[in-house]
Amino acid sequence: IGDFLLTCPAIGRLKEQGSVDVLGQPNRIALALLGGVADAVHDYERTEWHSVFSTPTDRLVQFLQHFDRAVVWMRDEGQILHQLQKCGIRDVRMFPGLPPQGWNKHASQYYLETLGMKSASPFALDVDPVVPGYDVLIAPGSGGIHKNWPLDEYLNLAIRFQQEGRSVTWILGPAEEKIQLPAEVRVLPAMSLCELASVLASARLYVGNDSGISHLAAATGCPAVVLFGPTDPVVWRPLGRKVVCVKGVPWPCVDEVLDNVKQVEQN
């Protein structure tokens, strides 16, 4: 989720040059349509994209032959490039899916620079917030366990919020299947990322890790405190008007997080 959202500023710049279709996992790429950086989105499974790694199926060929150019951020040793050209796309641009080791600028800048572009506005979502809104949303997971602030610290943070009379709701997704929370806590029901964007837009505060959901929160304009341990916020910080990143060695403490909560809520 996060890596895709970081490509959206570059996709938005491509849209300035002409119509853009996005192919990928449908729950994620729907955000590009919602954010106005894509004209259409396509489910990679329904188009049989997997066949590009061997012999493209008739369905994939029929889908691809309508396009003049393809930009693919994915590891490739020449197979994908060759097959896309065979499908009739004359201009195929292949780039690794992640910035190279040692990259010291923001990750979104990597995707722009692969296309020869220098800058773009951060990806933003103008969505209607749900009513009634939420007070504090906590997302304790991410795509990598090493990026997760210790769960006990999140539980202690939630207790501190509750002592201040605040209501805490937890966000758990597929990446958080192994996170065990106390039975009495309130957890958001399962929903699409577009629906979650509206929930985030309604919240007074979001707290989470270096994760895709943190990037989504930032894109909605939700006041957000994002916690970093082993990863570098210079490269991976969420971009938004109301985002504060807290870096610790190895992690920030609860009091540091609460100090930054005050900062982001006062701005």
mmCIF file of N, CA, C and O in Angstrom, residues 47-101:
data_model
loop_
_atom_site.group_PDB
_atom_site.id
_atom_site.type_symbol
_atom_site.label_atom_id
_atom_site.label_comp_id
_atom_site.label_asym_id
_atom_site.label_seq_id
_atom_site.Cartn_x
_atom_site.Cartn_y
_atom_site.Cartn_z
ATOM 1 N N THR A 47 -7.007 -9.260 -15.858
ATOM 2 C CA THR A 47 -6.342 -9.087 -17.154
ATOM 3 C C THR A 47 -5.324 -10.190 -17.430
ATOM 4 O O THR A 47 -4.709 -10.218 -18.490
ATOM 5 N N GLU A 48 -5.138 -11.090 -16.439
ATOM 6 C CA GLU A 48 -4.185 -12.206 -16.544
ATOM 7 C C GLU A 48 -2.750 -11.702 -16.705
ATOM 8 O O GLU A 48 -1.954 -12.232 -17.486
ATOM 9 N N TRP A 49 -2.415 -10.687 -15.910
ATOM 10 C CA TRP A 49 -1.080 -10.107 -15.932
ATOM 11 C C TRP A 49 0.003 -11.148 -15.636
ATOM 12 O O TRP A 49 1.116 -11.061 -16.146
ATOM 13 N N HIS A 50 -0.317 -12.152 -14.823
ATOM 14 C CA HIS A 50 0.676 -13.175 -14.460
ATOM 15 C C HIS A 50 1.298 -13.834 -15.691
ATOM 16 O O HIS A 50 2.439 -14.296 -15.646
ATOM 17 N N SER A 51 0.566 -13.853 -16.793
ATOM 18 C CA SER A 51 1.077 -14.537 -17.986
ATOM 19 C C SER A 51 2.230 -13.791 -18.648
ATOM 20 O O SER A 51 2.927 -14.352 -19.504
ATOM 21 N N VAL A 52 2.471 -12.535 -18.248
ATOM 22 C CA VAL A 52 3.581 -11.786 -18.832
ATOM 23 C C VAL A 52 4.926 -12.402 -18.450
ATOM 24 O O VAL A 52 5.936 -12.167 -19.116
ATOM 25 N N PHE A 53 4.924 -13.219 -17.390
ATOM 26 C CA PHE A 53 6.167 -13.847 -16.950
ATOM 27 C C PHE A 53 6.494 -15.115 -17.738
ATOM 28 O O PHE A 53 7.542 -15.717 -17.544
ATOM 29 N N SER A 54 5.577 -15.526 -18.621
ATOM 30 C CA SER A 54 5.826 -16.707 -19.468
ATOM 31 C C SER A 54 5.395 -16.386 -20.892
ATOM 32 O O SER A 54 6.160 -15.800 -21.656
ATOM 33 N N THR A 55 4.159 -16.760 -21.231
ATOM 34 C CA THR A 55 3.602 -16.432 -22.540
ATOM 35 C C THR A 55 2.294 -15.684 -22.341
ATOM 36 O O THR A 55 1.342 -16.247 -21.770
ATOM 37 N N PRO A 56 2.202 -14.421 -22.757
ATOM 38 C CA PRO A 56 0.979 -13.653 -22.542
ATOM 39 C C PRO A 56 -0.251 -14.340 -23.137
ATOM 40 O O PRO A 56 -0.209 -14.833 -24.276
ATOM 41 N N THR A 57 -1.324 -14.395 -22.362
ATOM 42 C CA THR A 57 -2.570 -14.980 -22.840
ATOM 43 C C THR A 57 -3.246 -14.028 -23.823
ATOM 44 O O THR A 57 -2.908 -12.839 -23.897
ATOM 45 N N ASP A 58 -4.222 -14.546 -24.542
ATOM 46 C CA ASP A 58 -4.965 -13.700 -25.482
ATOM 47 C C ASP A 58 -5.630 -12.535 -24.753
ATOM 48 O O ASP A 58 -5.681 -11.416 -25.280
ATOM 49 N N ARG A 59 -6.124 -12.801 -23.555
ATOM 50 C CA ARG A 59 -6.789 -11.732 -22.799
ATOM 51 C C ARG A 59 -5.816 -10.607 -22.478
ATOM 52 O O ARG A 59 -6.148 -9.433 -22.624
ATOM 53 N N LEU A 60 -4.612 -10.951 -22.044
ATOM 54 C CA LEU A 60 -3.638 -9.914 -21.727
ATOM 55 C C LEU A 60 -3.221 -9.159 -22.985
ATOM 56 O O LEU A 60 -3.102 -7.928 -22.964
ATOM 57 N N VAL A 61 -3.004 -9.868 -24.079
ATOM 58 C CA VAL A 61 -2.621 -9.213 -25.330
ATOM 59 C C VAL A 61 -3.703 -8.238 -25.770
ATOM 60 O O VAL A 61 -3.414 -7.093 -26.151
ATOM 61 N N GLN A 62 -4.961 -8.657 -25.712
ATOM 62 C CA GLN A 62 -6.062 -7.788 -26.114
ATOM 63 C C GLN A 62 -6.144 -6.548 -25.237
ATOM 64 O O GLN A 62 -6.457 -5.452 -25.709
ATOM 65 N N PHE A 63 -5.837 -6.724 -23.954
ATOM 66 C CA PHE A 63 -5.871 -5.589 -23.038
ATOM 67 C C PHE A 63 -4.731 -4.610 -23.330
ATOM 68 O O PHE A 63 -4.930 -3.394 -23.412
ATOM 69 N N LEU A 64 -3.535 -5.130 -23.526
ATOM 70 C CA LEU A 64 -2.355 -4.278 -23.646
ATOM 71 C C LEU A 64 -2.217 -3.592 -24.994
ATOM 72 O O LEU A 64 -1.615 -2.521 -25.088
ATOM 73 N N GLN A 65 -2.788 -4.168 -26.048
ATOM 74 C CA GLN A 65 -2.529 -3.642 -27.386
ATOM 75 C C GLN A 65 -3.132 -2.262 -27.636
ATOM 76 O O GLN A 65 -2.828 -1.616 -28.636
ATOM 77 N N HIS A 66 -3.939 -1.793 -26.703
ATOM 78 C CA HIS A 66 -4.544 -0.469 -26.859
ATOM 79 C C HIS A 66 -3.657 0.654 -26.313
ATOM 80 O O HIS A 66 -4.004 1.830 -26.463
ATOM 81 N N PHE A 67 -2.541 0.308 -25.689
ATOM 82 C CA PHE A 67 -1.721 1.319 -25.030
ATOM 83 C C PHE A 67 -0.476 1.659 -25.840
ATOM 84 O O PHE A 67 0.116 0.792 -26.482
ATOM 85 N N ASP A 68 -0.083 2.938 -25.774
ATOM 86 C CA ASP A 68 1.101 3.418 -26.480
ATOM 87 C C ASP A 68 2.360 3.298 -25.631
ATOM 88 O O ASP A 68 3.461 3.180 -26.155
ATOM 89 N N ARG A 69 2.191 3.380 -24.309
ATOM 90 C CA ARG A 69 3.348 3.400 -23.424
ATOM 91 C C ARG A 69 3.024 2.641 -22.147
ATOM 92 O O ARG A 69 1.881 2.656 -21.673
ATOM 93 N N ALA A 70 4.017 1.974 -21.598
ATOM 94 C CA ALA A 70 3.867 1.289 -20.312
ATOM 95 C C ALA A 70 5.013 1.692 -19.406
ATOM 96 O O ALA A 70 6.173 1.718 -19.825
ATOM 97 N N VAL A 71 4.675 2.036 -18.181
ATOM 98 C CA VAL A 71 5.669 2.305 -17.137
ATOM 99 C C VAL A 71 5.476 1.242 -16.073
ATOM 100 O O VAL A 71 4.381 1.104 -15.520
ATOM 101 N N VAL A 72 6.519 0.482 -15.791
ATOM 102 C CA VAL A 72 6.416 -0.624 -14.836
ATOM 103 C C VAL A 72 7.504 -0.467 -13.781
ATOM 104 O O VAL A 72 8.690 -0.430 -14.107
ATOM 105 N N TRP A 73 7.082 -0.363 -12.526
ATOM 106 C CA TRP A 73 8.023 -0.363 -11.413
ATOM 107 C C TRP A 73 8.014 -1.762 -10.803
ATOM 108 O O TRP A 73 7.183 -2.094 -9.961
ATOM 109 N N MET A 74 8.936 -2.590 -11.269
ATOM 110 C CA MET A 74 8.968 -3.990 -10.855
ATOM 111 C C MET A 74 10.321 -4.570 -11.250
ATOM 112 O O MET A 74 10.879 -4.214 -12.291
ATOM 113 N N ARG A 75 10.840 -5.468 -10.433
ATOM 114 C CA ARG A 75 12.111 -6.107 -10.785
ATOM 115 C C ARG A 75 11.942 -6.909 -12.072
ATOM 116 O O ARG A 75 10.987 -7.661 -12.236
ATOM 117 N N ASP A 76 12.870 -6.714 -12.992
ATOM 118 C CA ASP A 76 12.777 -7.406 -14.274
ATOM 119 C C ASP A 76 14.175 -7.641 -14.840
ATOM 120 O O ASP A 76 15.025 -6.760 -14.787
ATOM 121 N N GLU A 77 14.397 -8.815 -15.364
ATOM 122 C CA GLU A 77 15.673 -9.138 -16.021
ATOM 123 C C GLU A 77 15.528 -9.146 -17.540
ATOM 124 O O GLU A 77 16.345 -9.724 -18.247
ATOM 125 N N GLY A 78 14.487 -8.524 -18.030
ATOM 126 C CA GLY A 78 14.259 -8.413 -19.461
ATOM 127 C C GLY A 78 13.027 -9.137 -19.960
ATOM 128 O O GLY A 78 12.534 -8.853 -21.051
ATOM 129 N N GLN A 79 12.495 -10.076 -19.154
ATOM 130 C CA GLN A 79 11.340 -10.871 -19.575
ATOM 131 C C GLN A 79 10.096 -10.009 -19.757
ATOM 132 O O GLN A 79 9.418 -10.071 -20.788
ATOM 133 N N ILE A 80 9.793 -9.194 -18.753
ATOM 134 C CA ILE A 80 8.577 -8.379 -18.835
ATOM 135 C C ILE A 80 8.691 -7.374 -19.983
ATOM 136 O O ILE A 80 7.749 -7.210 -20.773
ATOM 137 N N LEU A 81 9.840 -6.717 -20.066
ATOM 138 C CA LEU A 81 10.056 -5.751 -21.142
ATOM 139 C C LEU A 81 9.830 -6.398 -22.501
ATOM 140 O O LEU A 81 9.111 -5.854 -23.366
ATOM 141 N N HIS A 82 10.403 -7.562 -22.716
ATOM 142 C CA HIS A 82 10.290 -8.248 -24.006
ATOM 143 C C HIS A 82 8.838 -8.608 -24.310
ATOM 144 O O HIS A 82 8.352 -8.384 -25.435
ATOM 145 N N GLN A 83 8.135 -9.129 -23.322
ATOM 146 C CA GLN A 83 6.753 -9.568 -23.557
ATOM 147 C C GLN A 83 5.823 -8.376 -23.793
ATOM 148 O O GLN A 83 4.913 -8.461 -24.635
ATOM 149 N N LEU A 84 6.027 -7.280 -23.100
ATOM 150 C CA LEU A 84 5.181 -6.111 -23.329
ATOM 151 C C LEU A 84 5.390 -5.552 -24.736
ATOM 152 O O LEU A 84 4.435 -5.128 -25.398
ATOM 153 N N GLN A 85 6.617 -5.570 -25.182
ATOM 154 C CA GLN A 85 6.878 -5.128 -26.558
ATOM 155 C C GLN A 85 6.240 -6.064 -27.565
ATOM 156 O O GLN A 85 5.694 -5.616 -28.584
ATOM 157 N N LYS A 86 6.277 -7.359 -27.300
ATOM 158 C CA LYS A 86 5.615 -8.325 -28.187
ATOM 159 C C LYS A 86 4.115 -8.095 -28.240
ATOM 160 O O LYS A 86 3.469 -8.391 -29.250
ATOM 161 N N CYS A 87 3.560 -7.576 -27.140
ATOM 162 C CA CYS A 87 2.117 -7.309 -27.098
ATOM 163 C C CYS A 87 1.744 -6.024 -27.831
ATOM 164 O O CYS A 87 0.561 -5.671 -27.879
ATOM 165 N N GLY A 88 2.728 -5.330 -28.381
ATOM 166 C CA GLY A 88 2.430 -4.173 -29.215
ATOM 167 C C GLY A 88 2.696 -2.823 -28.580
ATOM 168 O O GLY A 88 2.419 -1.789 -29.194
ATOM 169 N N ILE A 89 3.232 -2.804 -27.348
ATOM 170 C CA ILE A 89 3.533 -1.520 -26.717
ATOM 171 C C ILE A 89 4.936 -1.099 -27.144
ATOM 172 O O ILE A 89 5.925 -1.743 -26.792
ATOM 173 N N ARG A 90 5.025 -0.017 -27.874
ATOM 174 C CA ARG A 90 6.323 0.392 -28.410
ATOM 175 C C ARG A 90 7.227 1.016 -27.360
ATOM 176 O O ARG A 90 8.437 0.825 -27.366
ATOM 177 N N ASP A 91 6.652 1.790 -26.456
ATOM 178 C CA ASP A 91 7.430 2.521 -25.452
ATOM 179 C C ASP A 91 7.229 1.852 -24.097
ATOM 180 O O ASP A 91 6.208 2.069 -23.438
ATOM 181 N N VAL A 92 8.187 1.045 -23.675
ATOM 182 C CA VAL A 92 8.107 0.335 -22.391
ATOM 183 C C VAL A 92 9.242 0.819 -21.512
ATOM 184 O O VAL A 92 10.413 0.767 -21.900
ATOM 185 N N ARG A 93 8.902 1.282 -20.327
ATOM 186 C CA ARG A 93 9.902 1.789 -19.389
ATOM 187 C C ARG A 93 9.847 0.955 -18.112
ATOM 188 O O ARG A 93 8.842 0.945 -17.411
ATOM 189 N N MET A 94 10.937 0.258 -17.841
ATOM 190 C CA MET A 94 11.020 -0.652 -16.704
ATOM 191 C C MET A 94 11.975 -0.084 -15.654
ATOM 192 O O MET A 94 13.083 0.334 -15.976
ATOM 193 N N PHE A 95 11.511 -0.088 -14.387
ATOM 194 C CA PHE A 95 12.342 0.401 -13.293
ATOM 195 C C PHE A 95 12.161 -0.508 -12.078
ATOM 196 O O PHE A 95 11.067 -1.049 -11.870
ATOM 197 N N PRO A 96 13.205 -0.671 -11.263
ATOM 198 C CA PRO A 96 13.036 -1.436 -10.021
ATOM 199 C C PRO A 96 11.914 -0.854 -9.178
ATOM 200 O O PRO A 96 11.675 0.363 -9.171
ATOM 201 N N GLY A 97 11.230 -1.728 -8.445
ATOM 202 C CA GLY A 97 10.073 -1.290 -7.676
ATOM 203 C C GLY A 97 10.390 -0.464 -6.460
ATOM 204 O O GLY A 97 9.509 0.236 -5.935
ATOM 205 N N LEU A 98 11.636 -0.505 -5.973
ATOM 206 C CA LEU A 98 12.025 0.247 -4.786
ATOM 207 C C LEU A 98 13.278 1.059 -5.072
ATOM 208 O O LEU A 98 14.069 0.698 -5.950
ATOM 209 N N PRO A 99 13.497 2.153 -4.343
ATOM 210 C CA PRO A 99 14.731 2.922 -4.527
ATOM 211 C C PRO A 99 15.957 2.059 -4.258
ATOM 212 O O PRO A 99 15.893 1.100 -3.481
ATOM 213 N N PRO A 100 17.080 2.383 -4.873
ATOM 214 C CA PRO A 100 18.292 1.584 -4.666
ATOM 215 C C PRO A 100 18.840 1.741 -3.251
ATOM 216 O O PRO A 100 18.535 2.720 -2.555
ATOM 217 N N GLN A 101 19.630 0.792 -2.827
ATOM 218 C CA GLN A 101 20.272 0.869 -1.524
ATOM 219 C C GLN A 101 21.127 2.136 -1.456
ATOM 220 O O GLN A 101 21.840 2.472 -2.383
#
